[in-house]
Coordinates of C-alpha atoms in Angstrom, one line a residue:
Chain A
A1 CA 0.0 -0.2 0.2
Q2 CA 1.2 3.5 -0.6
S3 CA 1.7 6.2 1.9
V4 CA 1.2 10.1 1.3
T5 CA 2.7 12.8 3.6
Q6 CA 1.6 16.2 3.8
L7 CA 4.1 17.9 6.2
D8 CA 2.1 21.2 6.4
S9 CA -1.1 20.8 7.9
Q10 CA -1.8 24.6 7.9
V11 CA -0.3 27.0 5.5
P12 CA -1.0 31.0 6.2
V13 CA 0.0 33.1 3.2
F14 CA -0.6 36.8 2.1
E15 CA -2.6 37.6 -0.9
E16 CA -0.7 37.8 -4.2
A17 CA 2.4 35.9 -2.7
P18 CA 3.4 32.5 -3.9
V19 CA 2.9 29.5 -2.2
E20 CA 4.2 25.7 -2.3
L21 CA 2.2 22.7 -0.7
R22 CA 4.4 20.2 -0.3
C23 CA 3.4 16.1 -1.0
N24 CA 5.7 13.2 -0.9
Y25 CA 4.8 9.4 -1.6
S26 CA 6.1 6.1 -0.9
S27 CA 8.0 4.9 -3.5
S28 CA 6.4 2.3 -6.2
V29 CA 7.3 1.0 -9.6
S30 CA 4.7 3.5 -11.2
V31 CA 2.3 5.8 -9.4
Y32 CA -0.3 8.4 -10.9
L33 CA -0.5 11.4 -8.6
F34 CA -3.4 13.8 -8.4
W35 CA -3.9 17.1 -6.2
Y36 CA -7.4 17.9 -5.1
V37 CA -9.0 21.3 -3.6
Q38 CA -12.0 21.1 -1.2
Y39 CA -14.0 24.2 -0.2
P40 CA -16.1 24.4 2.7
N41 CA -19.3 22.1 2.6
Q42 CA -18.2 21.0 -0.9
G43 CA -16.8 17.7 -2.2
L44 CA -13.3 17.5 -3.8
Q45 CA -12.4 19.1 -6.7
L46 CA -9.7 17.8 -9.0
L47 CA -6.7 20.5 -9.4
L48 CA -4.4 18.7 -11.5
K49 CA -2.9 15.1 -12.3
Y50 CA 0.0 13.4 -13.3
L51 CA -0.2 10.3 -15.1
S52 CA 2.9 10.0 -17.5
G53 CA 4.9 12.4 -19.7
S54 CA 6.1 15.9 -19.0
T55 CA 6.8 16.0 -15.0
L56 CA 5.6 19.8 -14.7
V57 CA 1.7 19.6 -14.7
K58 CA -0.6 22.4 -15.1
G59 CA -3.8 22.3 -13.7
I60 CA -7.1 24.6 -13.1
N61 CA -7.0 27.9 -11.2
G62 CA -3.1 28.9 -12.0
F63 CA -1.9 26.0 -10.3
E64 CA 0.9 23.8 -11.1
A65 CA 2.8 20.8 -9.7
E66 CA 6.1 18.9 -10.4
F67 CA 6.5 15.2 -10.2
N68 CA 10.1 14.3 -8.8
K69 CA 10.8 10.5 -8.9
S70 CA 14.0 10.7 -7.2
Q71 CA 12.7 12.5 -4.5
T72 CA 9.1 10.9 -4.6
S73 CA 7.5 14.2 -4.5
F74 CA 4.7 15.9 -6.1
H75 CA 4.7 19.5 -4.7
L76 CA 1.7 22.1 -5.7
R77 CA 2.8 25.6 -6.5
K78 CA 0.9 29.1 -7.4
P79 CA 2.9 32.1 -8.2
S80 CA 0.2 34.4 -6.6
V81 CA -2.6 33.1 -4.6
H82 CA -6.0 34.9 -4.4
I83 CA -8.4 35.0 -1.2
S84 CA -10.7 32.6 -3.3
D85 CA -7.7 30.2 -2.9
T86 CA -8.4 29.7 0.8
A87 CA -9.3 25.9 1.2
E88 CA -8.5 22.2 2.0
Y89 CA -6.1 20.8 -0.4
F90 CA -5.5 16.8 -0.7
C91 CA -2.5 15.1 -2.3
A92 CA -3.5 11.8 -3.7
V93 CA -1.7 8.8 -4.8
S94 CA -2.9 5.7 -6.8
D95 CA -1.2 2.8 -8.1
T96 CA -3.7 0.4 -9.1
G97 CA -7.2 1.2 -10.9
N98 CA -9.5 1.4 -7.9
Q99 CA -7.0 2.4 -5.0
F100 CA -6.3 5.8 -4.1
Y101 CA -4.4 6.9 -0.9
F102 CA -4.8 10.5 0.3
G103 CA -2.5 12.8 2.3
T104 CA -3.8 14.0 5.6
G105 CA -4.4 17.6 3.8
T106 CA -3.2 21.2 3.9
S107 CA -5.2 23.8 5.0
L108 CA -4.5 26.9 3.0
T109 CA -5.4 30.4 4.3
V110 CA -5.0 33.5 2.2
I111 CA -4.3 36.8 4.2
P112 CA -5.7 40.0 2.9
Chain B
D1 CA -20.9 22.1 -11.0
T2 CA -20.4 18.5 -10.2
E3 CA -21.1 15.6 -12.6
V4 CA -21.8 13.2 -9.6
T5 CA -25.0 14.0 -7.8
Q6 CA -25.6 13.0 -4.5
T7 CA -29.1 13.5 -2.4
P8 CA -29.9 14.3 0.2
K9 CA -27.4 17.5 0.6
H10 CA -28.4 17.1 4.7
L11 CA -29.6 14.3 6.5
V12 CA -30.6 14.0 10.4
M13 CA -31.3 10.8 11.7
G14 CA -32.0 9.2 14.7
M15 CA -30.2 6.0 16.0
T16 CA -33.3 3.8 15.1
N17 CA -34.1 5.2 11.9
K18 CA -33.6 3.8 8.6
K19 CA -32.4 6.0 5.6
S20 CA -30.5 6.1 2.4
L21 CA -28.2 8.2 0.6
K22 CA -28.0 8.2 -3.0
C23 CA -25.5 9.0 -5.8
E24 CA -25.9 9.1 -9.6
Q25 CA -23.4 9.7 -12.6
H26 CA -23.8 9.9 -16.2
M27 CA -20.2 10.1 -17.4
G28 CA -20.2 6.3 -18.0
H29 CA -18.0 5.6 -15.3
R30 CA -17.8 1.9 -14.4
A31 CA -16.3 2.2 -10.8
M32 CA -18.1 3.9 -7.8
Y33 CA -16.9 4.8 -4.2
W34 CA -18.4 5.6 -0.8
Y35 CA -16.1 7.6 1.3
K36 CA -16.6 8.9 4.7
Q37 CA -15.0 12.3 5.9
K38 CA -14.9 13.9 9.3
A39 CA -13.8 17.5 9.7
K40 CA -10.4 18.5 8.7
K41 CA -9.5 15.0 7.6
P42 CA -9.0 13.1 4.4
P43 CA -11.9 11.0 3.0
E44 CA -11.9 7.3 4.3
L45 CA -12.6 4.7 1.8
M46 CA -15.7 2.7 2.6
F47 CA -16.7 0.7 -0.4
V48 CA -16.0 0.2 -4.1
Y49 CA -17.9 -1.1 -7.0
S50 CA -16.2 -2.0 -10.2
Y51 CA -18.5 -2.8 -13.0
E52 CA -21.5 -3.0 -10.3
K53 CA -19.9 -5.9 -8.2
L54 CA -18.4 -4.9 -4.8
S55 CA -14.8 -5.0 -4.9
I56 CA -13.6 -3.4 -1.9
N57 CA -15.2 -3.2 1.3
E58 CA -13.2 -1.6 4.2
S59 CA -14.3 -3.4 7.0
V60 CA -17.2 -1.3 7.3
P61 CA -19.9 -2.1 10.2
S62 CA -22.9 -3.9 9.0
R63 CA -25.2 -0.9 9.9
F64 CA -23.8 0.5 6.3
S65 CA -25.2 -1.4 3.5
P66 CA -24.2 -0.2 -0.2
E67 CA -26.2 -1.2 -3.3
C68 CA -25.4 -0.4 -6.9
P69 CA -28.8 -1.0 -9.0
N70 CA -27.0 -0.2 -12.2
S71 CA -24.0 1.7 -13.7
S72 CA -25.1 4.8 -12.9
L73 CA -26.2 4.4 -9.5
L74 CA -25.0 3.9 -6.1
N75 CA -26.8 3.8 -2.6
L76 CA -25.7 3.6 1.0
H77 CA -28.5 2.3 3.3
L78 CA -28.0 3.3 6.9
H79 CA -29.5 1.4 9.9
A80 CA -29.0 1.9 13.8
L81 CA -26.4 4.4 13.2
Q82 CA -24.4 5.9 16.2
P83 CA -23.6 9.6 16.8
E84 CA -19.7 8.8 15.9
D85 CA -21.1 8.2 12.4
S86 CA -21.7 11.9 12.0
A87 CA -19.8 13.0 8.8
L88 CA -19.8 14.2 5.2
Y89 CA -20.3 10.9 3.0
L90 CA -18.9 11.5 -0.3
C91 CA -19.7 9.3 -3.6
A92 CA -16.8 9.3 -6.0
S93 CA -16.8 7.7 -9.9
S94 CA -13.8 6.9 -11.9
S95 CA -13.5 5.0 -15.4
P96 CA -10.5 2.5 -15.0
T97 CA -10.5 0.9 -18.4
R98 CA -9.4 -2.7 -18.2
G99 CA -5.7 -2.6 -18.3
Q100 CA -5.5 1.1 -17.7
D101 CA -4.9 2.4 -14.0
N102 CA -4.8 6.0 -14.2
S103 CA -8.5 7.8 -14.2
P104 CA -9.0 10.2 -11.5
L105 CA -11.7 10.2 -8.6
H106 CA -14.8 12.3 -9.7
F107 CA -16.5 13.5 -6.5
G108 CA -20.1 14.3 -5.5
N109 CA -20.6 17.3 -3.0
G110 CA -21.6 15.1 -0.5
T111 CA -24.4 14.4 2.1
R112 CA -23.9 16.0 5.6
L113 CA -24.9 13.3 8.0
T114 CA -26.1 14.1 11.5
V115 CA -27.0 11.1 14.1
T116 CA -28.9 12.2 17.1

């Protein structure tokens, strides 16, 4: 089974500043990586995914992530955050068709 | 807007009640999931249906009973719940093609369940 680590449980950042949310996973032969965002009282929304190919993945809302196989990381970045980015962010890993492993989540708070 | 629809959005039930949560998707996905989520925690997998057959049951108590009537519908029948079962129940779907293991999960907005 995979394990996913999100070391930062809470990340406060000022509006228009850059942000990085960290995600590390246990190694495997091949994995598929995802970032989800959850706004209050909603389900999880897919931000971006890495399946294969280019290690730099661009997603919705200006987010991007970089897959680093040697460091088993998939950190999420945004160059300039908005108030509306305040939410819970979950990193997830899948190594088979039906099994997904979630990190513990990072609560991003954007400060005006 | 989400392509996975869950009803009801909110549910309050007593410990002796019987109720059902419903989930529907029309994306042609062949895998459907039930997750339980407590506040500020990641989703916890409960059940997975693949091609309308139960493929994963994560040792969930029998007071939770899943049902997959067809490829678009997923139900979760609830009976004799406990207050600690209060949580957000999320339905998700994915489309793992046989031999291809990389389809993401698509979530509904969940049912907020309160057991009194």
